[in-house]
């Protein structure tokens, strides 16, 4: 069973059902039923037109559910509209669905969560980790969002800022594991940049390209993580770096700075440095100051502490870190790194082990565990 194929077809099938009159929540349920049916029957003989098959089955499931609740007149009307089996139109509805999920009736956080679940293909657990909330809390948030959008018409799509945040979260999930998901986020952001003249759209596209350009160097042949300073820069995609920097420079020239442009500027400084030692950390700190002003995010302040530690020394970095809540994700890992640079190997080893225990994924946990073991062996 080609799960990647099913996932890639889901947004388009969902969009077709919504255009044909299904409310979003009912359409999503119908598509999920069709996917389950595909998993059951396709191994015996996949259809020649998988998308058309899914549309037909999902539409019939939607009709069945509607008949259970609607009046006779409404049922008969929907039966007349049932599409005949056959090839589905080759229309990419994914970006449109991103905007529909960002409906004004939803809070931005609920809109992002709903889109990630319904269109982005992320699990509730993955979304909860991205938002740093318990999985049960996120499940309730998504359920409330579904109930809300099921009662409204999709004639007021959401704003660009919410859609950009969703695209970035989808990209980050793909960047940490599923490469296809990251590539899909880049593709959709390119579409959006073509359709909308907005400096933050350009900033996000530049940021994605600059991060994605380093993908080949982020892991060793055995799958272990390679820190930025140790990556083989010869494996980076120089064409994507050049494109990302060009897009960023054009956006910055418009003098309408936003958080994605500031993040892209930081990524550009890393990507443009011939070696780790030649990284312009002073300028990176300045960009983190801008980003802090724009977002006031504790995660940004955490990353800024690392940059301060590189620019002004580890003790300056530790002083910046001391102002932050130590329960912040990856706080222990940053503290460990700065203590190691300051020569306190005992504290650094303890903090690496603590960070490994809190790591959000296996690759990061293994990396931090090796760091702790390395320092313990030196003591």
CSV table of C-alpha atoms in Angstrom, one decimal:
chain,number,residue,atom,x,y,z
A,1,UNK,CA,0.0,0.0,0.0
A,2,UNK,CA,1.4,3.3,-1.1
A,3,UNK,CA,0.7,5.5,2.0
A,4,UNK,CA,2.6,8.4,0.4
A,5,UNK,CA,0.3,8.4,-2.6
A,6,UNK,CA,-2.8,8.4,-0.3
A,7,UNK,CA,-1.4,11.3,1.7
A,8,UNK,CA,-0.5,13.3,-1.4
A,9,UNK,CA,-4.1,12.8,-2.9
A,10,UNK,CA,-5.9,13.7,0.3
A,11,UNK,CA,-5.9,17.5,0.1
A,12,UNK,CA,-7.1,17.5,-3.5
A,13,UNK,CA,-9.9,15.0,-2.9
A,14,UNK,CA,-11.0,17.0,0.2
A,15,UNK,CA,-11.0,20.2,-1.9
A,16,UNK,CA,-13.2,18.6,-4.6
A,17,UNK,CA,-15.8,17.5,-2.0
A,18,UNK,CA,-15.8,21.0,-0.4
A,19,UNK,CA,-16.4,22.6,-3.8
A,20,UNK,CA,-19.2,20.2,-4.5
A,21,UNK,CA,-21.1,21.4,-1.5
A,22,UNK,CA,-19.9,19.3,1.5
A,23,UNK,CA,-19.1,21.2,4.7
A,24,UNK,CA,-15.5,20.8,5.8
A,25,UNK,CA,-16.0,18.5,8.8
A,26,UNK,CA,-18.3,16.1,6.9
A,27,UNK,CA,-16.0,16.1,3.9
A,28,UNK,CA,-13.0,15.3,6.0
A,29,UNK,CA,-14.8,12.4,7.6
A,30,UNK,CA,-15.9,11.1,4.2
A,31,UNK,CA,-12.3,11.3,2.9
A,32,UNK,CA,-11.0,9.4,5.9
A,33,UNK,CA,-13.5,6.7,5.3
A,34,UNK,CA,-12.4,6.5,1.7
A,35,UNK,CA,-8.8,6.2,2.7
A,36,UNK,CA,-9.7,3.3,5.1
A,37,UNK,CA,-11.5,1.6,2.2
A,38,UNK,CA,-8.5,2.1,-0.1
A,39,UNK,CA,-6.2,0.5,2.5
A,40,UNK,CA,-8.6,-2.5,2.6
A,41,UNK,CA,-9.1,-3.1,-1.1
A,42,UNK,CA,-6.2,-1.6,-3.1
A,43,UNK,CA,-3.7,-4.3,-2.2
A,44,UNK,CA,-5.8,-6.7,-4.3
A,45,UNK,CA,-5.7,-4.4,-7.3
A,46,UNK,CA,-5.1,-0.6,-7.2
A,47,UNK,CA,-7.4,1.4,-9.5
A,48,UNK,CA,-6.0,2.9,-12.7
A,49,UNK,CA,-7.3,6.3,-11.5
A,50,UNK,CA,-6.6,6.5,-7.7
A,51,UNK,CA,-7.8,10.1,-7.3
A,52,UNK,CA,-11.0,9.5,-9.2
A,53,UNK,CA,-11.7,6.3,-7.1
A,54,UNK,CA,-11.1,8.2,-3.9
A,55,UNK,CA,-13.4,11.1,-5.0
A,56,UNK,CA,-16.2,8.7,-5.9
A,57,UNK,CA,-16.0,6.6,-2.7
A,58,UNK,CA,-15.6,9.7,-0.5
A,59,UNK,CA,-18.6,11.4,-2.2
A,60,UNK,CA,-20.7,8.4,-1.7
A,61,UNK,CA,-19.7,8.2,2.0
A,62,UNK,CA,-20.6,11.9,2.3
A,63,UNK,CA,-24.0,11.3,0.8
A,64,UNK,CA,-24.7,8.3,3.1
A,65,UNK,CA,-23.9,10.4,6.1
A,66,UNK,CA,-26.0,13.3,4.9
A,67,UNK,CA,-29.0,11.0,4.2
A,68,UNK,CA,-29.0,9.9,7.8
A,69,UNK,CA,-29.6,13.5,9.0
A,70,UNK,CA,-31.1,15.5,6.2
A,71,UNK,CA,-34.7,15.7,4.9
A,72,UNK,CA,-36.0,13.7,2.0
A,73,UNK,CA,-35.9,16.7,-0.3
A,74,UNK,CA,-32.3,17.5,0.6
A,75,UNK,CA,-31.4,13.8,0.1
A,76,UNK,CA,-32.9,13.6,-3.3
A,77,UNK,CA,-31.2,16.9,-4.3
A,78,UNK,CA,-27.8,15.5,-3.3
A,79,UNK,CA,-28.4,12.2,-5.1
A,80,UNK,CA,-29.0,14.1,-8.3
A,81,UNK,CA,-25.7,15.9,-7.9
A,82,UNK,CA,-23.7,12.7,-7.3
A,83,UNK,CA,-20.8,12.7,-9.7
A,84,UNK,CA,-20.3,9.8,-12.1
A,85,UNK,CA,-17.2,7.6,-11.6
A,86,UNK,CA,-14.3,8.6,-13.7
A,87,UNK,CA,-11.1,10.7,-13.8
A,88,UNK,CA,-11.1,13.6,-11.4
A,89,UNK,CA,-10.0,17.0,-12.6
A,90,UNK,CA,-6.3,17.7,-12.2
A,91,UNK,CA,-6.7,20.7,-9.9
A,92,UNK,CA,-4.4,21.4,-6.9
A,93,UNK,CA,-6.7,22.6,-4.2
A,94,UNK,CA,-4.2,22.3,-1.4
A,95,UNK,CA,-3.3,26.0,-1.0
A,96,UNK,CA,-7.0,27.0,-1.3
A,97,UNK,CA,-7.8,24.6,1.6
A,98,UNK,CA,-5.1,26.2,3.7
A,99,UNK,CA,-6.9,29.5,3.4
A,100,UNK,CA,-10.3,27.9,4.0
A,101,UNK,CA,-9.1,26.3,7.2
A,102,UNK,CA,-7.8,29.8,8.4
A,103,UNK,CA,-11.4,30.9,8.6
A,104,UNK,CA,-12.1,34.2,10.5
A,105,UNK,CA,-14.4,32.3,12.9
A,106,UNK,CA,-11.4,30.5,14.3
A,107,UNK,CA,-8.7,31.8,16.5
A,108,UNK,CA,-5.3,31.7,14.7
A,109,UNK,CA,-4.0,28.9,16.9
A,110,UNK,CA,-7.1,26.7,16.2
A,111,UNK,CA,-6.9,27.5,12.5
A,112,UNK,CA,-3.3,26.4,12.4
A,113,UNK,CA,-4.1,23.2,14.3
A,114,UNK,CA,-7.0,22.3,12.1
A,115,UNK,CA,-5.1,22.8,8.9
A,116,UNK,CA,-2.1,20.8,10.1
A,117,UNK,CA,-4.4,17.9,11.0
A,118,UNK,CA,-6.9,18.0,8.0
A,119,UNK,CA,-4.6,19.2,5.2
A,120,UNK,CA,-1.0,18.9,6.3
A,121,UNK,CA,-1.4,15.3,7.4
A,122,UNK,CA,0.2,15.7,10.8
A,123,UNK,CA,-0.9,13.7,13.7
A,124,UNK,CA,-2.5,15.3,16.8
A,125,UNK,CA,0.7,14.3,18.8
A,126,UNK,CA,3.0,16.1,16.2
A,127,UNK,CA,0.9,19.2,16.4
A,128,UNK,CA,0.8,19.2,20.2
A,129,UNK,CA,4.6,18.9,20.2
A,130,UNK,CA,4.9,21.9,17.9
A,131,UNK,CA,2.6,23.9,20.2
A,132,UNK,CA,4.2,22.6,23.4
A,133,UNK,CA,0.9,21.5,24.8
A,134,UNK,CA,-0.4,18.1,26.0
A,135,UNK,CA,-1.8,15.9,23.2
A,136,UNK,CA,-5.3,15.8,24.9
A,137,UNK,CA,-5.4,19.6,24.9
A,138,UNK,CA,-4.6,19.7,21.2
A,139,UNK,CA,-7.2,17.0,20.4
A,140,UNK,CA,-9.9,19.1,22.1
A,141,UNK,CA,-8.8,22.2,20.2
A,142,UNK,CA,-9.0,20.5,16.9
A,143,UNK,CA,-12.4,19.0,17.7
A,144,UNK,CA,-13.8,22.4,18.6
A,145,UNK,CA,-12.4,23.9,15.4
A,146,UNK,CA,-14.1,21.2,13.4
A,147,UNK,CA,-17.4,21.8,15.1
A,148,UNK,CA,-17.0,25.6,14.4
A,149,UNK,CA,-16.3,25.3,10.7
A,150,UNK,CA,-19.0,22.8,10.2
A,151,UNK,CA,-21.5,25.5,11.0
A,152,UNK,CA,-20.2,28.3,8.7
A,153,UNK,CA,-19.9,28.9,5.0
A,154,UNK,CA,-16.4,29.2,3.5
A,155,UNK,CA,-16.9,32.6,1.8
A,156,UNK,CA,-14.4,34.4,4.0
A,157,UNK,CA,-11.0,32.7,3.7
A,158,UNK,CA,-8.4,33.3,6.4
A,159,UNK,CA,-5.5,35.8,6.4
A,160,UNK,CA,-2.1,35.3,4.9
A,161,UNK,CA,-0.3,35.4,8.3
A,162,UNK,CA,-2.1,32.3,9.6
A,163,UNK,CA,-1.5,30.4,6.3
A,164,UNK,CA,2.2,31.3,6.5
A,165,UNK,CA,2.4,29.9,10.1
A,166,UNK,CA,0.8,26.7,9.0
A,167,UNK,CA,3.1,26.3,6.0
A,168,UNK,CA,6.1,26.9,8.3
A,169,UNK,CA,5.0,24.3,10.8
A,170,UNK,CA,4.4,21.7,8.1
A,171,UNK,CA,7.9,22.5,6.7
A,172,UNK,CA,9.5,22.1,10.1
A,173,UNK,CA,7.9,18.7,10.6
A,174,UNK,CA,9.2,17.6,7.2
A,175,UNK,CA,12.6,19.2,7.9
A,176,UNK,CA,12.9,17.1,11.0
A,177,UNK,CA,12.1,13.8,9.3
A,178,UNK,CA,9.8,13.6,6.3
A,179,UNK,CA,11.6,15.2,3.4
A,180,UNK,CA,8.5,15.0,1.1
A,181,UNK,CA,6.5,17.1,3.6
A,182,UNK,CA,9.1,19.8,3.6
A,183,UNK,CA,9.3,19.8,-0.2
A,184,UNK,CA,5.5,20.1,-0.3
A,185,UNK,CA,5.6,23.1,2.0
A,186,UNK,CA,8.1,24.8,-0.3
A,187,UNK,CA,6.0,24.1,-3.3
A,188,UNK,CA,2.9,25.6,-1.8
A,189,UNK,CA,4.9,28.7,-0.6
A,190,UNK,CA,6.2,29.2,-4.1
A,191,UNK,CA,2.6,29.1,-5.3
A,192,UNK,CA,1.6,31.7,-2.7
A,193,UNK,CA,4.6,33.9,-3.6
A,194,UNK,CA,3.5,33.9,-7.2
A,195,UNK,CA,-0.1,34.8,-6.3
A,196,UNK,CA,0.5,37.3,-3.6
A,197,UNK,CA,3.0,40.2,-3.5
A,198,UNK,CA,3.9,40.1,0.2
A,199,UNK,CA,7.4,40.5,1.7
A,200,UNK,CA,6.6,37.9,4.5
A,201,UNK,CA,5.6,35.3,1.9
A,202,UNK,CA,8.9,35.9,0.2
A,203,UNK,CA,10.7,35.8,3.6
A,204,UNK,CA,9.2,32.4,4.4
A,205,UNK,CA,10.1,31.0,1.0
A,206,UNK,CA,13.7,32.3,1.5
A,207,UNK,CA,13.8,30.8,5.0
A,208,UNK,CA,12.6,27.4,3.7
A,209,UNK,CA,15.1,27.3,0.9
A,210,UNK,CA,18.0,28.2,3.1
A,211,UNK,CA,17.1,25.6,5.7
A,212,UNK,CA,16.3,22.9,3.1
A,213,UNK,CA,19.6,23.6,1.3
A,214,UNK,CA,21.5,22.2,4.3
A,215,UNK,CA,19.4,19.0,4.6
A,216,UNK,CA,22.0,16.7,3.1
A,217,UNK,CA,24.6,17.7,5.7
A,218,UNK,CA,22.3,17.4,8.8
A,219,UNK,CA,22.7,13.7,9.2
A,220,UNK,CA,25.6,11.2,9.1
A,221,UNK,CA,25.4,8.0,7.0
A,222,UNK,CA,24.2,6.1,10.1
A,223,UNK,CA,21.3,8.6,10.6
A,224,UNK,CA,22.8,10.5,13.5
A,225,UNK,CA,22.5,14.3,13.8
A,226,UNK,CA,25.4,16.4,12.7
A,227,UNK,CA,25.5,19.9,14.5
A,228,UNK,CA,25.7,22.9,12.2
A,229,UNK,CA,29.3,23.7,13.1
A,230,UNK,CA,30.4,20.2,12.1
A,231,UNK,CA,28.4,19.8,8.9
A,232,UNK,CA,30.2,19.3,5.6
A,233,UNK,CA,29.4,22.5,3.8
A,234,UNK,CA,30.3,21.0,0.5
A,235,UNK,CA,27.1,19.0,0.7
A,236,UNK,CA,24.9,22.0,1.0
A,237,UNK,CA,22.8,23.0,-2.0
A,238,UNK,CA,24.5,26.2,-3.2
A,239,UNK,CA,21.8,26.9,-5.9
A,240,UNK,CA,19.0,26.9,-3.2
A,241,UNK,CA,21.2,29.1,-1.0
A,242,UNK,CA,21.8,31.6,-3.8
A,243,UNK,CA,18.0,31.6,-4.6
A,244,UNK,CA,17.0,32.0,-1.0
A,245,UNK,CA,19.5,34.9,-0.4
A,246,UNK,CA,18.3,36.7,-3.6
A,247,UNK,CA,14.6,36.4,-2.6
A,248,UNK,CA,15.4,37.6,0.9
A,249,UNK,CA,17.4,40.7,-0.3
A,250,UNK,CA,14.5,41.7,-2.6
A,251,UNK,CA,12.0,41.3,0.4
A,252,UNK,CA,14.2,43.3,2.8
A,253,UNK,CA,14.6,46.1,0.3
A,254,UNK,CA,10.9,46.8,0.7
A,255,UNK,CA,11.5,47.9,4.3
A,256,UNK,CA,8.6,46.0,5.7
A,257,UNK,CA,10.4,43.6,8.1
A,258,UNK,CA,8.6,40.7,9.5
A,259,UNK,CA,9.6,37.6,11.6
A,260,UNK,CA,10.1,35.3,8.6
A,261,UNK,CA,12.4,37.8,6.9
A,262,UNK,CA,14.4,38.2,10.2
A,263,UNK,CA,14.7,34.4,10.5
A,264,UNK,CA,15.7,34.1,6.9
A,265,UNK,CA,18.4,36.7,7.5
A,266,UNK,CA,19.9,34.6,10.3
A,267,UNK,CA,19.8,31.5,8.1
A,268,UNK,CA,21.5,33.4,5.3
A,269,UNK,CA,24.4,34.4,7.5
A,270,UNK,CA,24.9,30.8,8.5
A,271,UNK,CA,24.6,29.6,4.9
A,272,UNK,CA,26.9,32.3,3.5
A,273,UNK,CA,29.8,31.6,5.9
A,274,UNK,CA,32.5,29.5,4.2
A,275,UNK,CA,33.3,27.9,7.6
A,276,UNK,CA,31.7,27.7,11.0
A,277,UNK,CA,34.5,29.8,12.4
A,278,UNK,CA,33.8,32.6,9.9
A,279,UNK,CA,30.2,32.9,10.9
A,280,UNK,CA,29.2,36.6,11.6
A,281,UNK,CA,27.8,36.0,15.1
A,282,UNK,CA,27.7,39.7,16.0
A,283,UNK,CA,25.3,40.3,13.1
A,284,UNK,CA,23.3,37.2,14.0
A,285,UNK,CA,22.8,38.6,17.5
A,286,UNK,CA,21.6,41.8,16.0
A,287,UNK,CA,19.0,40.0,13.9
A,288,UNK,CA,17.9,38.0,16.9
A,289,UNK,CA,17.4,41.4,18.7
A,290,UNK,CA,15.1,42.3,15.8
A,291,UNK,CA,13.3,39.0,15.9
A,292,UNK,CA,12.8,39.3,19.7
A,293,UNK,CA,11.3,42.8,19.1
A,294,UNK,CA,8.9,41.3,16.5
A,295,UNK,CA,7.8,38.2,18.4
A,296,UNK,CA,8.9,38.3,22.0
A,297,UNK,CA,9.2,34.6,21.8
A,298,UNK,CA,11.0,32.6,24.5
A,299,UNK,CA,12.3,30.2,21.9
A,300,UNK,CA,13.8,33.2,20.0
A,301,UNK,CA,15.4,34.4,23.3
A,302,UNK,CA,16.8,30.9,23.8
A,303,UNK,CA,18.4,30.8,20.4
A,304,UNK,CA,19.7,34.4,21.0
A,305,UNK,CA,21.5,33.1,24.1
A,306,UNK,CA,23.5,30.7,21.9
A,307,UNK,CA,24.4,33.5,19.5
A,308,UNK,CA,25.5,35.8,22.4
A,309,UNK,CA,27.6,32.9,23.7
A,310,UNK,CA,29.3,32.7,20.3
A,311,UNK,CA,29.7,36.4,19.8
A,312,UNK,CA,30.7,37.5,23.3
A,313,UNK,CA,31.8,34.3,25.0
A,314,UNK,CA,30.0,31.5,26.9
A,315,UNK,CA,29.6,33.4,30.1
A,316,UNK,CA,27.7,36.1,28.3
A,317,UNK,CA,25.5,33.4,26.8
A,318,UNK,CA,24.9,31.9,30.2
A,319,UNK,CA,23.9,35.3,31.5
A,320,UNK,CA,21.4,35.7,28.7
A,321,UNK,CA,20.1,32.1,29.4
A,322,UNK,CA,19.6,32.8,33.1
A,323,UNK,CA,16.8,35.2,32.3
A,324,UNK,CA,14.8,32.4,30.7
A,325,UNK,CA,12.5,29.7,32.2
A,326,UNK,CA,14.6,26.5,32.6
A,327,UNK,CA,11.5,24.4,31.6
A,328,UNK,CA,11.7,25.8,28.1
A,329,UNK,CA,12.3,23.0,25.6
A,330,UNK,CA,16.0,22.5,24.7
A,331,UNK,CA,17.0,24.9,27.6
A,332,UNK,CA,19.1,22.1,29.1
A,333,UNK,CA,20.8,21.4,25.8
A,334,UNK,CA,21.7,25.0,25.3
A,335,UNK,CA,23.0,25.3,28.9
A,336,UNK,CA,25.1,22.2,28.4
A,337,UNK,CA,26.7,23.6,25.3
A,338,UNK,CA,27.5,26.9,26.9
A,339,UNK,CA,28.9,25.2,30.1
A,340,UNK,CA,31.1,23.0,27.9
A,341,UNK,CA,32.5,26.0,26.1
A,342,UNK,CA,33.1,27.6,29.5
A,343,UNK,CA,35.2,24.5,30.6
A,344,UNK,CA,32.7,23.2,33.1
A,345,UNK,CA,32.6,19.6,31.8
A,346,UNK,CA,30.9,18.1,34.9
A,347,UNK,CA,27.9,20.4,34.7
A,348,UNK,CA,27.8,20.1,30.9
A,349,UNK,CA,27.7,16.3,31.0
A,350,UNK,CA,24.9,16.3,33.6
A,351,UNK,CA,22.9,18.8,31.5
A,352,UNK,CA,23.4,16.9,28.2
A,353,UNK,CA,22.0,13.8,30.0
A,354,UNK,CA,19.1,15.8,31.3
A,355,UNK,CA,18.4,17.2,27.8
A,356,UNK,CA,18.6,13.7,26.3
A,357,UNK,CA,15.8,12.6,28.7
A,358,UNK,CA,13.6,15.5,27.5
A,359,UNK,CA,14.4,15.2,23.8
A,360,UNK,CA,11.4,15.3,21.5
A,361,UNK,CA,12.7,12.7,19.1
A,362,UNK,CA,15.0,9.7,19.0
A,363,UNK,CA,17.7,11.2,16.8
A,364,UNK,CA,18.1,14.2,19.1
A,365,UNK,CA,18.0,12.0,22.2
A,366,UNK,CA,20.8,9.8,20.8
A,367,UNK,CA,22.9,12.9,19.8
A,368,UNK,CA,22.6,14.4,23.3
A,369,UNK,CA,23.4,11.0,25.0
A,370,UNK,CA,26.6,10.7,22.9
A,371,UNK,CA,27.5,14.3,24.0
A,372,UNK,CA,27.1,13.4,27.6
A,373,UNK,CA,29.1,10.2,27.2
A,374,UNK,CA,31.9,12.1,25.4
A,375,UNK,CA,32.3,14.5,28.2
A,376,UNK,CA,32.1,11.8,30.9
A,377,UNK,CA,34.9,10.0,29.2
A,378,UNK,CA,37.1,13.1,29.3
A,379,UNK,CA,36.7,13.7,33.0
